[in-house]
PDB file of C-alpha atoms in Angstrom:
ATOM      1  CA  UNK A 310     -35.081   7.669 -27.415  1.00  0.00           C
ATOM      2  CA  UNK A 311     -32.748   5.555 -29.530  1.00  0.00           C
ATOM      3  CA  UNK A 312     -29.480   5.131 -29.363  1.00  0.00           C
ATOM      4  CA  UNK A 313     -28.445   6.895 -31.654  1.00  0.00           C
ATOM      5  CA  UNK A 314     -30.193  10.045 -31.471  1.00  0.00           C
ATOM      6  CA  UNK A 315     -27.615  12.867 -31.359  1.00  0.00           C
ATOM      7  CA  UNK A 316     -29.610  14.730 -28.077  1.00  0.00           C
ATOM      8  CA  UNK A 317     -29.888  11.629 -26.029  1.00  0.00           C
ATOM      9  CA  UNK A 318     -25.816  10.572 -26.915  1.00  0.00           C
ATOM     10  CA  UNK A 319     -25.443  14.261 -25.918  1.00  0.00           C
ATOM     11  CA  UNK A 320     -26.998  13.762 -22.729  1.00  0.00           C
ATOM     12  CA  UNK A 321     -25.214  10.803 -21.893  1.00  0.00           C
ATOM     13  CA  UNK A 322     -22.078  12.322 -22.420  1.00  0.00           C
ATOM     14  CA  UNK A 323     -23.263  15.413 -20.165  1.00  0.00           C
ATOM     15  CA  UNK A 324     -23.784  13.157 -17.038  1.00  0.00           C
ATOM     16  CA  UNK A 325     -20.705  10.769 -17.889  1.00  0.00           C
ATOM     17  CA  UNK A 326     -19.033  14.127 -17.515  1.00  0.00           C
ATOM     18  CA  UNK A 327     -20.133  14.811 -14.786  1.00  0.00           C
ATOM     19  CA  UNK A 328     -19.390  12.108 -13.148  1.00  0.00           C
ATOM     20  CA  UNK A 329     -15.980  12.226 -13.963  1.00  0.00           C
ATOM     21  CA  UNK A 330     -15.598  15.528 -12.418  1.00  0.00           C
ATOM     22  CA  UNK A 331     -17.253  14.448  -9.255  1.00  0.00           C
ATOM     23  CA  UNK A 332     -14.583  12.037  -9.222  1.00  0.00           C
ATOM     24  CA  UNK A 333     -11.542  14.251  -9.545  1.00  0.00           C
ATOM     25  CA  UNK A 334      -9.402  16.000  -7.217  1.00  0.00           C
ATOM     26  CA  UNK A 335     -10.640  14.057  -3.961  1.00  0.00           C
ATOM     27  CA  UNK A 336      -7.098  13.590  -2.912  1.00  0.00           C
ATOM     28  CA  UNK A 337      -5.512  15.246   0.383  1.00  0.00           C
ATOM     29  CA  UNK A 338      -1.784  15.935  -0.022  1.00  0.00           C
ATOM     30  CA  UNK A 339      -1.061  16.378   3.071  1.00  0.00           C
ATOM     31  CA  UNK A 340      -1.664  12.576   4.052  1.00  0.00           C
ATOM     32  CA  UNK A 341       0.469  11.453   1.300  1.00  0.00           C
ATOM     33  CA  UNK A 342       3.155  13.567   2.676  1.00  0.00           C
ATOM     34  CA  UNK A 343       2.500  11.804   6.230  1.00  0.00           C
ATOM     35  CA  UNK A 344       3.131   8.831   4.803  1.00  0.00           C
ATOM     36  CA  UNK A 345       5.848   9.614   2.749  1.00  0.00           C
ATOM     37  CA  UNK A 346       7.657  10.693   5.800  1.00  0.00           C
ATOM     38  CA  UNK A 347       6.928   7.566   8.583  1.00  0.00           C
ATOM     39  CA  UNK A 348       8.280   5.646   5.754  1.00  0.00           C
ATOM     40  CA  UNK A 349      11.304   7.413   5.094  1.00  0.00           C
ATOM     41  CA  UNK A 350      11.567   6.924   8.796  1.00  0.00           C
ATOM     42  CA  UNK A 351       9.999   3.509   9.684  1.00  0.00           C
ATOM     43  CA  UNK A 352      12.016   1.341   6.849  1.00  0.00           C
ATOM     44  CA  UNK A 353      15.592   2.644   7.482  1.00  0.00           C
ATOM     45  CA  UNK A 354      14.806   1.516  11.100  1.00  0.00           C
ATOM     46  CA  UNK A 355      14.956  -1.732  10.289  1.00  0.00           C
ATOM     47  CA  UNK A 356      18.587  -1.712   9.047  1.00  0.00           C
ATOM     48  CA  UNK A 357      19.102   1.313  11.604  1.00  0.00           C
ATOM     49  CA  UNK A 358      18.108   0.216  14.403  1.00  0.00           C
ATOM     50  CA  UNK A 359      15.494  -3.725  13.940  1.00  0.00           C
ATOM     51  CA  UNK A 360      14.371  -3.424  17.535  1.00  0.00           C
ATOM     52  CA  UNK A 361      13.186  -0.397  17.234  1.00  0.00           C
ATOM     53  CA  UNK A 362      10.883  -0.619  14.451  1.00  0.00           C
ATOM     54  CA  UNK A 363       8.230  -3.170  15.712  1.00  0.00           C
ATOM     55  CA  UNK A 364       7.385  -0.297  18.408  1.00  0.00           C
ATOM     56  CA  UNK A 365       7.652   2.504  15.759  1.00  0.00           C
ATOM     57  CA  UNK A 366       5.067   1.075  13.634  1.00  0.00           C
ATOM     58  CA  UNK A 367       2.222  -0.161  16.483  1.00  0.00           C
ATOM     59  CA  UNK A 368       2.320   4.006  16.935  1.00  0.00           C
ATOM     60  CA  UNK A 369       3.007   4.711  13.563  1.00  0.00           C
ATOM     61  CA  UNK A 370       0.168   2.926  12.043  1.00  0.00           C
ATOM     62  CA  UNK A 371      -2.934   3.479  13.920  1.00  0.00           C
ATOM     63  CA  UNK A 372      -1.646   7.363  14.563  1.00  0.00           C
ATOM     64  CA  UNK A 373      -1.483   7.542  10.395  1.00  0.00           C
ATOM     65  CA  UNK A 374      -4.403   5.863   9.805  1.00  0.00           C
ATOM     66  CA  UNK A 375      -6.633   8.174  12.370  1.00  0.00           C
ATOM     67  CA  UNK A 376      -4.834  10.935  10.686  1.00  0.00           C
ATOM     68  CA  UNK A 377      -5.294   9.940   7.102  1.00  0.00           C
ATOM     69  CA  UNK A 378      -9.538   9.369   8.006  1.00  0.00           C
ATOM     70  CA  UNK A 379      -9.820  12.408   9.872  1.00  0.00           C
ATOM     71  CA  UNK A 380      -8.193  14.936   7.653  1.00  0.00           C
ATOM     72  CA  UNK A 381      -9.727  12.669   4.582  1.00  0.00           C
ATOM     73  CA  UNK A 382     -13.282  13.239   5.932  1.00  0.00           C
ATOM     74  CA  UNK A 383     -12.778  16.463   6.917  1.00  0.00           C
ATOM     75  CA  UNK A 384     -11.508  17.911   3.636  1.00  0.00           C
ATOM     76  CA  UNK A 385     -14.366  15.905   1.469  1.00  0.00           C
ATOM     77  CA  UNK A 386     -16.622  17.647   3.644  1.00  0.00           C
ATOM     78  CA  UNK A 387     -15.398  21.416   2.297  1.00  0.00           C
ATOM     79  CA  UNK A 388     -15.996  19.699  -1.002  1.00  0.00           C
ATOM     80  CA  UNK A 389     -19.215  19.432  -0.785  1.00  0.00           C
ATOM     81  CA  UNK A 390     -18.830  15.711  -0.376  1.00  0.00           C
ATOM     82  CA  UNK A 391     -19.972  13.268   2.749  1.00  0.00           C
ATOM     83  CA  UNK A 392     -19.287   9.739   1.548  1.00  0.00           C
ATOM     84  CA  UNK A 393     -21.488   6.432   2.114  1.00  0.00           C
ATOM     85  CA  UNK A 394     -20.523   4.872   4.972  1.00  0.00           C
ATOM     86  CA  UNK A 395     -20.336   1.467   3.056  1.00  0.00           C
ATOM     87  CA  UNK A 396     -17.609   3.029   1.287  1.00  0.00           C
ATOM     88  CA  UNK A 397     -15.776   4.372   4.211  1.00  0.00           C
ATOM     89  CA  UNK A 398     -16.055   0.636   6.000  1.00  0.00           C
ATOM     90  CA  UNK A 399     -15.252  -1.300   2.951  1.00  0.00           C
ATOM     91  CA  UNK A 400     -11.923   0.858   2.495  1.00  0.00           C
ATOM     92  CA  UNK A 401     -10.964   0.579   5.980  1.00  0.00           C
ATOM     93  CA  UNK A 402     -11.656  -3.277   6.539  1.00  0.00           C
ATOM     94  CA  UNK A 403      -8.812  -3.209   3.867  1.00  0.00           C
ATOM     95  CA  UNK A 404      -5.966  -2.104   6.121  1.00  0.00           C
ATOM     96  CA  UNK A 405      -7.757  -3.415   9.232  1.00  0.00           C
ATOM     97  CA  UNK A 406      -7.393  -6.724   7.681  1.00  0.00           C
ATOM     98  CA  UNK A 407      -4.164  -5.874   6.999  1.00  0.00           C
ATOM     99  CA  UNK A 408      -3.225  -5.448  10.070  1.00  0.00           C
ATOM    100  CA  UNK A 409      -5.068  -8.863  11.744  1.00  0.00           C
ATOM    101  CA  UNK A 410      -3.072 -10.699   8.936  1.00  0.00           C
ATOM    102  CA  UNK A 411       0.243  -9.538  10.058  1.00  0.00           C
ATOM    103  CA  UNK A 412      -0.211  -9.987  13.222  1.00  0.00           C
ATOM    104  CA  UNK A 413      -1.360 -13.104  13.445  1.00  0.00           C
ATOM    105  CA  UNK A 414       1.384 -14.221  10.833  1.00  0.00           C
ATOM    106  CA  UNK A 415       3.975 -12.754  13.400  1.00  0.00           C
ATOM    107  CA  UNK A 416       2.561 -14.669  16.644  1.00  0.00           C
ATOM    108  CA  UNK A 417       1.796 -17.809  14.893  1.00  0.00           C
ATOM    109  CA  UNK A 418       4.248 -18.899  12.652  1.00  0.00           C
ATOM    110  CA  UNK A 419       7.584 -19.662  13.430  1.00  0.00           C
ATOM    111  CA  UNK A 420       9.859 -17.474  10.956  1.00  0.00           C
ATOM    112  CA  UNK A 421      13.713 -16.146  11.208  1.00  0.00           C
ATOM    113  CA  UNK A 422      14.039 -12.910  11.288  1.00  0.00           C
ATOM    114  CA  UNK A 423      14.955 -12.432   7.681  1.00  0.00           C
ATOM    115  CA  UNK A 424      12.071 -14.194   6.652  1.00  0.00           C
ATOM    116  CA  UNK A 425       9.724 -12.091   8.507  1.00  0.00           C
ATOM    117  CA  UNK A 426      10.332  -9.078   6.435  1.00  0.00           C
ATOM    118  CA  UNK A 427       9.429 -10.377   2.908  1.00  0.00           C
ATOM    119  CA  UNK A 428       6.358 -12.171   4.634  1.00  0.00           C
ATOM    120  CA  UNK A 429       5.050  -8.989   6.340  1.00  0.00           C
ATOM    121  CA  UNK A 430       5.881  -7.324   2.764  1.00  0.00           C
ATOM    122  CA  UNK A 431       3.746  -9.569   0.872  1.00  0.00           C
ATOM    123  CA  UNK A 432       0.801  -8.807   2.947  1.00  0.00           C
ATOM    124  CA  UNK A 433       1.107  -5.510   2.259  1.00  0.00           C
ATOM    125  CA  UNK A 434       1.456  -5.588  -1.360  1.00  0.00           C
ATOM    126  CA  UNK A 435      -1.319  -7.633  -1.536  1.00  0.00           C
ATOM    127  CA  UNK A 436      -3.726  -5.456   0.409  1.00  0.00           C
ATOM    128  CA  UNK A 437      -2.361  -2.238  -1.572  1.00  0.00           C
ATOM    129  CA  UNK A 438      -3.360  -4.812  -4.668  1.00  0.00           C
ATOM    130  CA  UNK A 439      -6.988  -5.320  -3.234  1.00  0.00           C
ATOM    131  CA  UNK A 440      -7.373  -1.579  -1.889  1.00  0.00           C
ATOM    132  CA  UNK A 441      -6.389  -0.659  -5.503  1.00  0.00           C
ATOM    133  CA  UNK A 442      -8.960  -3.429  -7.205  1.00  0.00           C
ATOM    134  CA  UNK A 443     -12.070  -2.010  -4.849  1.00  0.00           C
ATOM    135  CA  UNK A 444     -11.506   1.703  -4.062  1.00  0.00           C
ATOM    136  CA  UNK A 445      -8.483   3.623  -5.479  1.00  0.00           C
ATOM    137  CA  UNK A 446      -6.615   2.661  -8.515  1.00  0.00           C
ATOM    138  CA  UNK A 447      -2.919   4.215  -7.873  1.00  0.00           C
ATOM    139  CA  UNK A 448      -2.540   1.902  -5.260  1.00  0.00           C
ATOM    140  CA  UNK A 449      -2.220  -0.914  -8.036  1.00  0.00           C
ATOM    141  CA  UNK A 450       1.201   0.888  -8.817  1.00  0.00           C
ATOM    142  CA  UNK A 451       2.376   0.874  -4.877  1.00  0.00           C
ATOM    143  CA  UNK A 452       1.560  -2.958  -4.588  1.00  0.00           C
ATOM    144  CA  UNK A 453       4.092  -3.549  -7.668  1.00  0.00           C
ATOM    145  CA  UNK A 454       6.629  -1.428  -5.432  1.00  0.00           C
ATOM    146  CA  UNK A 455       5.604  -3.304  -2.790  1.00  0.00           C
ATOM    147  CA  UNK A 456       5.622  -6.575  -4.149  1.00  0.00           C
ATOM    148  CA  UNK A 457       9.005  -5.738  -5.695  1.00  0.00           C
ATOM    149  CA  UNK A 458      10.492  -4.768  -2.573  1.00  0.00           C
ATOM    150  CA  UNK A 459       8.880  -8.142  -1.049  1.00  0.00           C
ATOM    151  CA  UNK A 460      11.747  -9.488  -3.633  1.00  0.00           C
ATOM    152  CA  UNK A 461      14.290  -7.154  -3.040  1.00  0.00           C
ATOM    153  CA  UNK A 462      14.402  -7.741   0.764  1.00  0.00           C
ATOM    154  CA  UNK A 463      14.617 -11.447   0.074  1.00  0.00           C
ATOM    155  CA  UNK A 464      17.627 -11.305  -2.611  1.00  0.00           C
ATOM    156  CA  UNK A 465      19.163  -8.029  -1.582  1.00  0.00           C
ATOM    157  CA  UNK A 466      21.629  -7.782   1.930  1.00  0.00           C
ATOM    158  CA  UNK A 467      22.079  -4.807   3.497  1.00  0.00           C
ATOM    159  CA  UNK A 468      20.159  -1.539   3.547  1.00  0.00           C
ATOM    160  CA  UNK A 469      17.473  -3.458   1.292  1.00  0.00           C
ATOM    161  CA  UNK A 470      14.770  -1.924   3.910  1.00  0.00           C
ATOM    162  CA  UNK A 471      16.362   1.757   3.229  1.00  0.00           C
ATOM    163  CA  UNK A 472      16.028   1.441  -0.049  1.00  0.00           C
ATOM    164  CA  UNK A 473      13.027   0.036  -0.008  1.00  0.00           C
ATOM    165  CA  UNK A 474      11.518   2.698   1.823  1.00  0.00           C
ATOM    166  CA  UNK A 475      12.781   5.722  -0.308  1.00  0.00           C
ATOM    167  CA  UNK A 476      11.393   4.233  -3.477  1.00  0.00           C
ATOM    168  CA  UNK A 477       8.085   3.873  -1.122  1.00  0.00           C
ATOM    169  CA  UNK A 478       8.174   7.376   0.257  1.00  0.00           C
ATOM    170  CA  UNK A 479       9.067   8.587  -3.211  1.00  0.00           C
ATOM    171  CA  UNK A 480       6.400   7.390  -4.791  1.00  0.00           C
ATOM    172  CA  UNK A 481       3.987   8.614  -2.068  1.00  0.00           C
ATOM    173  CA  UNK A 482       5.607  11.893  -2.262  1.00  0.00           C
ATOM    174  CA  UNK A 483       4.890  12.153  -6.333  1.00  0.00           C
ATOM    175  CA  UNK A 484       1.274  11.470  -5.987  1.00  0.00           C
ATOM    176  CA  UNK A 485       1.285  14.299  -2.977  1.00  0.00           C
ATOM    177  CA  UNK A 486       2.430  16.580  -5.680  1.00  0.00           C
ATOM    178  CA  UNK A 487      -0.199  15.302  -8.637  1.00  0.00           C
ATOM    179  CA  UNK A 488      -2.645  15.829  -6.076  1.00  0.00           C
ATOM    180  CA  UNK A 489      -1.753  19.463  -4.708  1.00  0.00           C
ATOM    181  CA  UNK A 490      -1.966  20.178  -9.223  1.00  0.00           C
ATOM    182  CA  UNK A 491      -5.396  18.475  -9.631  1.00  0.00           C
ATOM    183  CA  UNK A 492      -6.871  20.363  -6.599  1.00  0.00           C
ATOM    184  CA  UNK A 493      -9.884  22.711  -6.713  1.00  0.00           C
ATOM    185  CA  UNK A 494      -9.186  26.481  -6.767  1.00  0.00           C
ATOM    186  CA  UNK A 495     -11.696  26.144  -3.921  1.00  0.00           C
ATOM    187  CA  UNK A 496      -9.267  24.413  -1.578  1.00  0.00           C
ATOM    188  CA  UNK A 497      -6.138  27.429  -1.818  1.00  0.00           C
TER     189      UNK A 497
ATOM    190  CA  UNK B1092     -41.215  -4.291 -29.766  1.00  0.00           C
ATOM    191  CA  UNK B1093     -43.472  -5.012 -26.737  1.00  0.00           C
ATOM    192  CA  UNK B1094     -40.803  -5.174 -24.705  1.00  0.00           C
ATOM    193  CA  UNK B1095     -39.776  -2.105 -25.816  1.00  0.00           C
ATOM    194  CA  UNK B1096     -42.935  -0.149 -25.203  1.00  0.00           C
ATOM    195  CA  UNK B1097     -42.933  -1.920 -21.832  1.00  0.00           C
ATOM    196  CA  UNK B1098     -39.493  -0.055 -20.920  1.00  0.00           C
ATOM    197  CA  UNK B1099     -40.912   3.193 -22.694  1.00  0.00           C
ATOM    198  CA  UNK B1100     -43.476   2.925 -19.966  1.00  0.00           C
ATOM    199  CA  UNK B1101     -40.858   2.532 -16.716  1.00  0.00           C
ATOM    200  CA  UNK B1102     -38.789   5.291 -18.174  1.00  0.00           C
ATOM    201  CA  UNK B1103     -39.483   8.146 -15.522  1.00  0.00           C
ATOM    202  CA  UNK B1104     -40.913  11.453 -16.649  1.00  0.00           C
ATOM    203  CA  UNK B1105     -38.404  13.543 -14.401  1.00  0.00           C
ATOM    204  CA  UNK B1106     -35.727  12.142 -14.474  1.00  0.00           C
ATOM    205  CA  UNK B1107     -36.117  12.748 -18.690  1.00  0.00           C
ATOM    206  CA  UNK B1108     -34.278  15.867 -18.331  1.00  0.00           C
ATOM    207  CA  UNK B1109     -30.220  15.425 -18.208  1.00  0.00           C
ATOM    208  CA  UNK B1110     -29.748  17.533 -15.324  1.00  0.00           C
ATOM    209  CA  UNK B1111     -32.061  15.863 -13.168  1.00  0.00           C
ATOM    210  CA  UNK B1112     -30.725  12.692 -13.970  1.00  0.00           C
ATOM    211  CA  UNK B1113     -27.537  13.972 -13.478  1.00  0.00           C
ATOM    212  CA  UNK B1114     -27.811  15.198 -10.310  1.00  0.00           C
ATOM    213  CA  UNK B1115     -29.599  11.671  -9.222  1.00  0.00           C
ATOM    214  CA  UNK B1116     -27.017   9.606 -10.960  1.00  0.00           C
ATOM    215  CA  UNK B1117     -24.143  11.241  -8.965  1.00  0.00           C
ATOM    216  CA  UNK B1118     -26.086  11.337  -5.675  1.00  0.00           C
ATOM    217  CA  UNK B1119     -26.664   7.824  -5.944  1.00  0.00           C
ATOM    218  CA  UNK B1120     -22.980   6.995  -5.614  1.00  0.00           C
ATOM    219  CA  UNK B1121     -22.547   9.583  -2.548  1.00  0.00           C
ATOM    220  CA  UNK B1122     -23.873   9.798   0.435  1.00  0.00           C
ATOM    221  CA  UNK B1123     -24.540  13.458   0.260  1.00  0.00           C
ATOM    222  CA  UNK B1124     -23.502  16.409  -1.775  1.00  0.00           C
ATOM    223  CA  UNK B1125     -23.542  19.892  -1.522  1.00  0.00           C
ATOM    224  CA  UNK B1126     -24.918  22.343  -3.921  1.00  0.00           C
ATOM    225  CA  UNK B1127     -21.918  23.524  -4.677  1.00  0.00           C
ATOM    226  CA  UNK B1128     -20.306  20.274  -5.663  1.00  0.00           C
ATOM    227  CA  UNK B1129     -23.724  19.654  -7.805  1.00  0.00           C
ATOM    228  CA  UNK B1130     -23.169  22.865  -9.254  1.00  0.00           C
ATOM    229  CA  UNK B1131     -19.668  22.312 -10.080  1.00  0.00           C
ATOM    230  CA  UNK B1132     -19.684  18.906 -11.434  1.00  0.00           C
ATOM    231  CA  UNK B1133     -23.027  19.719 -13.283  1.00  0.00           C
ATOM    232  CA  UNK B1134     -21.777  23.346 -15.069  1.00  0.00           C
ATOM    233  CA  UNK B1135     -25.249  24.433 -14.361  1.00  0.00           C
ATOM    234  CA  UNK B1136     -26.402  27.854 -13.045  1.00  0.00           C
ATOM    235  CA  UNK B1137     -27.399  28.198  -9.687  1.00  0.00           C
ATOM    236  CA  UNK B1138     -31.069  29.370 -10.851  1.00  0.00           C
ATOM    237  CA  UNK B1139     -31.102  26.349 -13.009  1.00  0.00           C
ATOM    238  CA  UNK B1140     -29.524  23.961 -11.034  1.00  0.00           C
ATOM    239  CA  UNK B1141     -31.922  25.374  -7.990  1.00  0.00           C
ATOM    240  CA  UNK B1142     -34.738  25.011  -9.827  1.00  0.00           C
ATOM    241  CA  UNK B1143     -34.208  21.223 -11.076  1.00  0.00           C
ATOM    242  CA  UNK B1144     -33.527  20.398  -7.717  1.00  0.00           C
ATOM    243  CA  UNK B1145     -36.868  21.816  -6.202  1.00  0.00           C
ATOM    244  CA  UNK B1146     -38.947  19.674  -8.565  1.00  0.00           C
ATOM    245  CA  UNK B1147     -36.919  16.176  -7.326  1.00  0.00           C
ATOM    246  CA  UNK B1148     -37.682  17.691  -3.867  1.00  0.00           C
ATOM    247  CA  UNK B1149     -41.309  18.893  -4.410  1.00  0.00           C
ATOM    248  CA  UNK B1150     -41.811  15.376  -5.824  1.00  0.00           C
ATOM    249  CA  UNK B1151     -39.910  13.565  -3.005  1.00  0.00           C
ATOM    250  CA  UNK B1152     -36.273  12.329  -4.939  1.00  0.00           C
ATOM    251  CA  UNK B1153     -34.548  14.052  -2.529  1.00  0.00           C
ATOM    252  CA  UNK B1154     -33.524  14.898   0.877  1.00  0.00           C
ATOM    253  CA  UNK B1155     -32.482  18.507   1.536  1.00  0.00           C
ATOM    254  CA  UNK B1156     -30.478  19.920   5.247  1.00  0.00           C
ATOM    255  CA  UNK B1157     -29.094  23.073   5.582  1.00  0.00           C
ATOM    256  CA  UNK B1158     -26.333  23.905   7.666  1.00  0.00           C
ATOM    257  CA  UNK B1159     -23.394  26.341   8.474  1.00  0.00           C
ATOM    258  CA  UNK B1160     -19.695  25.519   7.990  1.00  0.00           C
ATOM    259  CA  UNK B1161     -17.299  27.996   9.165  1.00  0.00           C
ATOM    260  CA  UNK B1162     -20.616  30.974   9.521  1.00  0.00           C
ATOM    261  CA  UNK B1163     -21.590  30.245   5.464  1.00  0.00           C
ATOM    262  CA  UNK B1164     -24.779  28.500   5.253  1.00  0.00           C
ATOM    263  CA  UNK B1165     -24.287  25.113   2.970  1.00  0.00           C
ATOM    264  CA  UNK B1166     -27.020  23.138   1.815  1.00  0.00           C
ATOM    265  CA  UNK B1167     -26.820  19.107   1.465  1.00  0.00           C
ATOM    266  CA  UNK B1168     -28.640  16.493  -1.125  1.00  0.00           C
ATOM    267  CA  UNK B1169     -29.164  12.984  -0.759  1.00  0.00           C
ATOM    268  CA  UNK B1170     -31.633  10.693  -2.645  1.00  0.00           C
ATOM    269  CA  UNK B1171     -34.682   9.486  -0.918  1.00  0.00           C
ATOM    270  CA  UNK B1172     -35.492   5.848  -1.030  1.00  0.00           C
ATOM    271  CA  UNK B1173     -38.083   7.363  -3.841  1.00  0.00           C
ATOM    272  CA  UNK B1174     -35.367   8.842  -5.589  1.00  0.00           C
ATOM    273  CA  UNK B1175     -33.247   5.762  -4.934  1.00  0.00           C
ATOM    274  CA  UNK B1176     -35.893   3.405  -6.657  1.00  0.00           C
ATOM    275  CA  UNK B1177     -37.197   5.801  -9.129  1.00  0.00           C
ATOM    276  CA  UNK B1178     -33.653   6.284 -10.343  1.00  0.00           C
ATOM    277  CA  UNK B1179     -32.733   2.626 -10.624  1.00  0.00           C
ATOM    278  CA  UNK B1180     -36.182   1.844 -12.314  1.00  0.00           C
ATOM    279  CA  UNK B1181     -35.409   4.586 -15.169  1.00  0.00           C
ATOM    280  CA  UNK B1182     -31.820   3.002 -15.297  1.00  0.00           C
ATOM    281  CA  UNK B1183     -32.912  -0.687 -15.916  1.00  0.00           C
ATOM    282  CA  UNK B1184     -35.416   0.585 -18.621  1.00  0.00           C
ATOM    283  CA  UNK B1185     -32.703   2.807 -20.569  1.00  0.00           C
ATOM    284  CA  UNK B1186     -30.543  -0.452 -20.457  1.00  0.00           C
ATOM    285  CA  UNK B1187     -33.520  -2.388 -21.815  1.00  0.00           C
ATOM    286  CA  UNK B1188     -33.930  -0.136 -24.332  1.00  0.00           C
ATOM    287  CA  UNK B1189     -30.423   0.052 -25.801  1.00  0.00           C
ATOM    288  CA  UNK B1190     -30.005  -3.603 -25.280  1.00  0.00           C
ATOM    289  CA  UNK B1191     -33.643  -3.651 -27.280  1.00  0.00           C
ATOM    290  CA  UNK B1192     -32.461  -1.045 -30.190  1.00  0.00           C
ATOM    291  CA  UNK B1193     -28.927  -3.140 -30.011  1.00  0.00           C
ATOM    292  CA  UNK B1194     -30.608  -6.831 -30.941  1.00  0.00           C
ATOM    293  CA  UNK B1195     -33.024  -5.241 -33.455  1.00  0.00           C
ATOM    294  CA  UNK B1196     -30.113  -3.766 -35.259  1.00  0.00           C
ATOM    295  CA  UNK B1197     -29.531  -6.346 -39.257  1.00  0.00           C
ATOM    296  CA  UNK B1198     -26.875  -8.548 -38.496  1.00  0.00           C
ATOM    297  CA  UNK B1199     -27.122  -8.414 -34.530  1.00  0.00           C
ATOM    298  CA  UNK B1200     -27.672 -12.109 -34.957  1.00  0.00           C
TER     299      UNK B1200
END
């Protein structure tokens, strides 16, 4: 079977196909939209209200992440789809670590508090960076926002957090929206 | 050359046909699929794709369980170890092949 044979070129195209449509619409809307909102409520907080928002997010966080998994697993599986449970691990050692990283950066180093927020920032970006490298690409785009907002909360004075977290929830809110047009018929 | 017949040899006779491979290429990135998803990412027929996927599972590529989700019956696929190896076998000897075909090629260097 060379390589260039028309039938076996045609066959490889038939399975790269498929492959690509195994790949689409996986997304869940809904989560995005969780997100979207405990941002648009988390971030103003910390102009709002800073002593507040260290207690928002402990509940925030592990509450969106059960969420996200739950819902996530649940919808692949009226798909048609039960993933590996490498991949499942691998993506959630990602925010896991995340979450180690942060905390140990806010118990063990000394920081004022307007140093803390960039810091915690660029964590974040850079685990939205590696989440986006291993598992899903469009988080690439978030860990520029992030990163960017890192920035912008170190340059910027008041209501940088605000702003920062309607160009987050934004964002989150347009992929909710590319995802609820790439979904399969199936799913309405 | 010899190499080439020697990856000839390792290329498996089931998975020669494009929907077989295809539905043991995308199992082997999943943990399980459904016939459904198979069917949808494959554009097969259910009689066709049925009937590719009872020769991998007469000849032990796959892993079938049937269950019900919300009262309809559903019916999951995963590759067997056999399937697993057999699969990553015929891949290594299409890559030699091409890779073979590629270097042969007048001015490959």
């Amino acid at each position: 079977m060379p390589p260039s044979d028309p039938d076996a070129l045609e066959d490889l195209a038939y399975i790269r196909r498929a492959v690509e449509r195994n790949r689409t619409g996986d997304g869940d809307p809904a989560s995005w939209i969780l997100w979207s909102v405990l941002v648009l409520v988390g971030f103003p907080l910390a102009d709002l209200a800073p002593h507040s928002a260290g207690l928002y997010w402990l509940i925030a966080i592990p509450v969106g992440i059960a969420v996200t998994l739950w819902r996530g697993a649940r919808l692949m599986r009226g798909r048609g789809k039960l993933l590996r449970r490498d991949l499942l691990v691998q993506g959630l050692l990602h925010w896991v670590g995340m979450l180690a990283a942060v905390a140990m950066l806010l118990s063990m180093v000394s920081m004022t508090p307007v140093s803390r927020g960039p810091a915690v920032m660029i964590i974040v970006a850079l685990t939205y960076f590696l989440y986006g490298l291993h598992v899903s690409r469009r988080f690439l785009a978030f860990a520029a926002i992030v990163c960017a907002g890192a920035y912008g909360l170190h340059v910027l004075g008041a209501w940088a957090w605000t702003i920062l977290g309607v160009v987050l929830a934004s964002g989150f809110l347009l992929t909710a929206v590319l995802e609820i047009r790439r979904r399969p018929a199936s799913d309405a | 050359m010899n190499s080439t017949r020697s990856s000839l040899s390792q290329l498996d006779d089931l998975l020669q046909h494009r929907v077989r491979l295809g539905v043991c290429v995308l199992l082997g990135g999943e943990s399980q699929l459904s016939f459904a998803r198979l069917k949808d990412a494959l554009q097969e027929t259910d009689g066709n794709l049925g009937s590719h996927l009872a020769k991998l599972e007469q000849a032990g590529y796959l892993v079938v369980r049937k269950e019900f989700q919300e009262r309809r019956p559903v019916t999951w696929y995963r590759l067997s170890g056999t399937g697993s190896a057999r699969l990553h076998r015929h891949l290594a000897a299409l890559d030699a092949i091409i890779h073979a075909a590629r270097s042969a090629r007048p001015g490959s260097g």
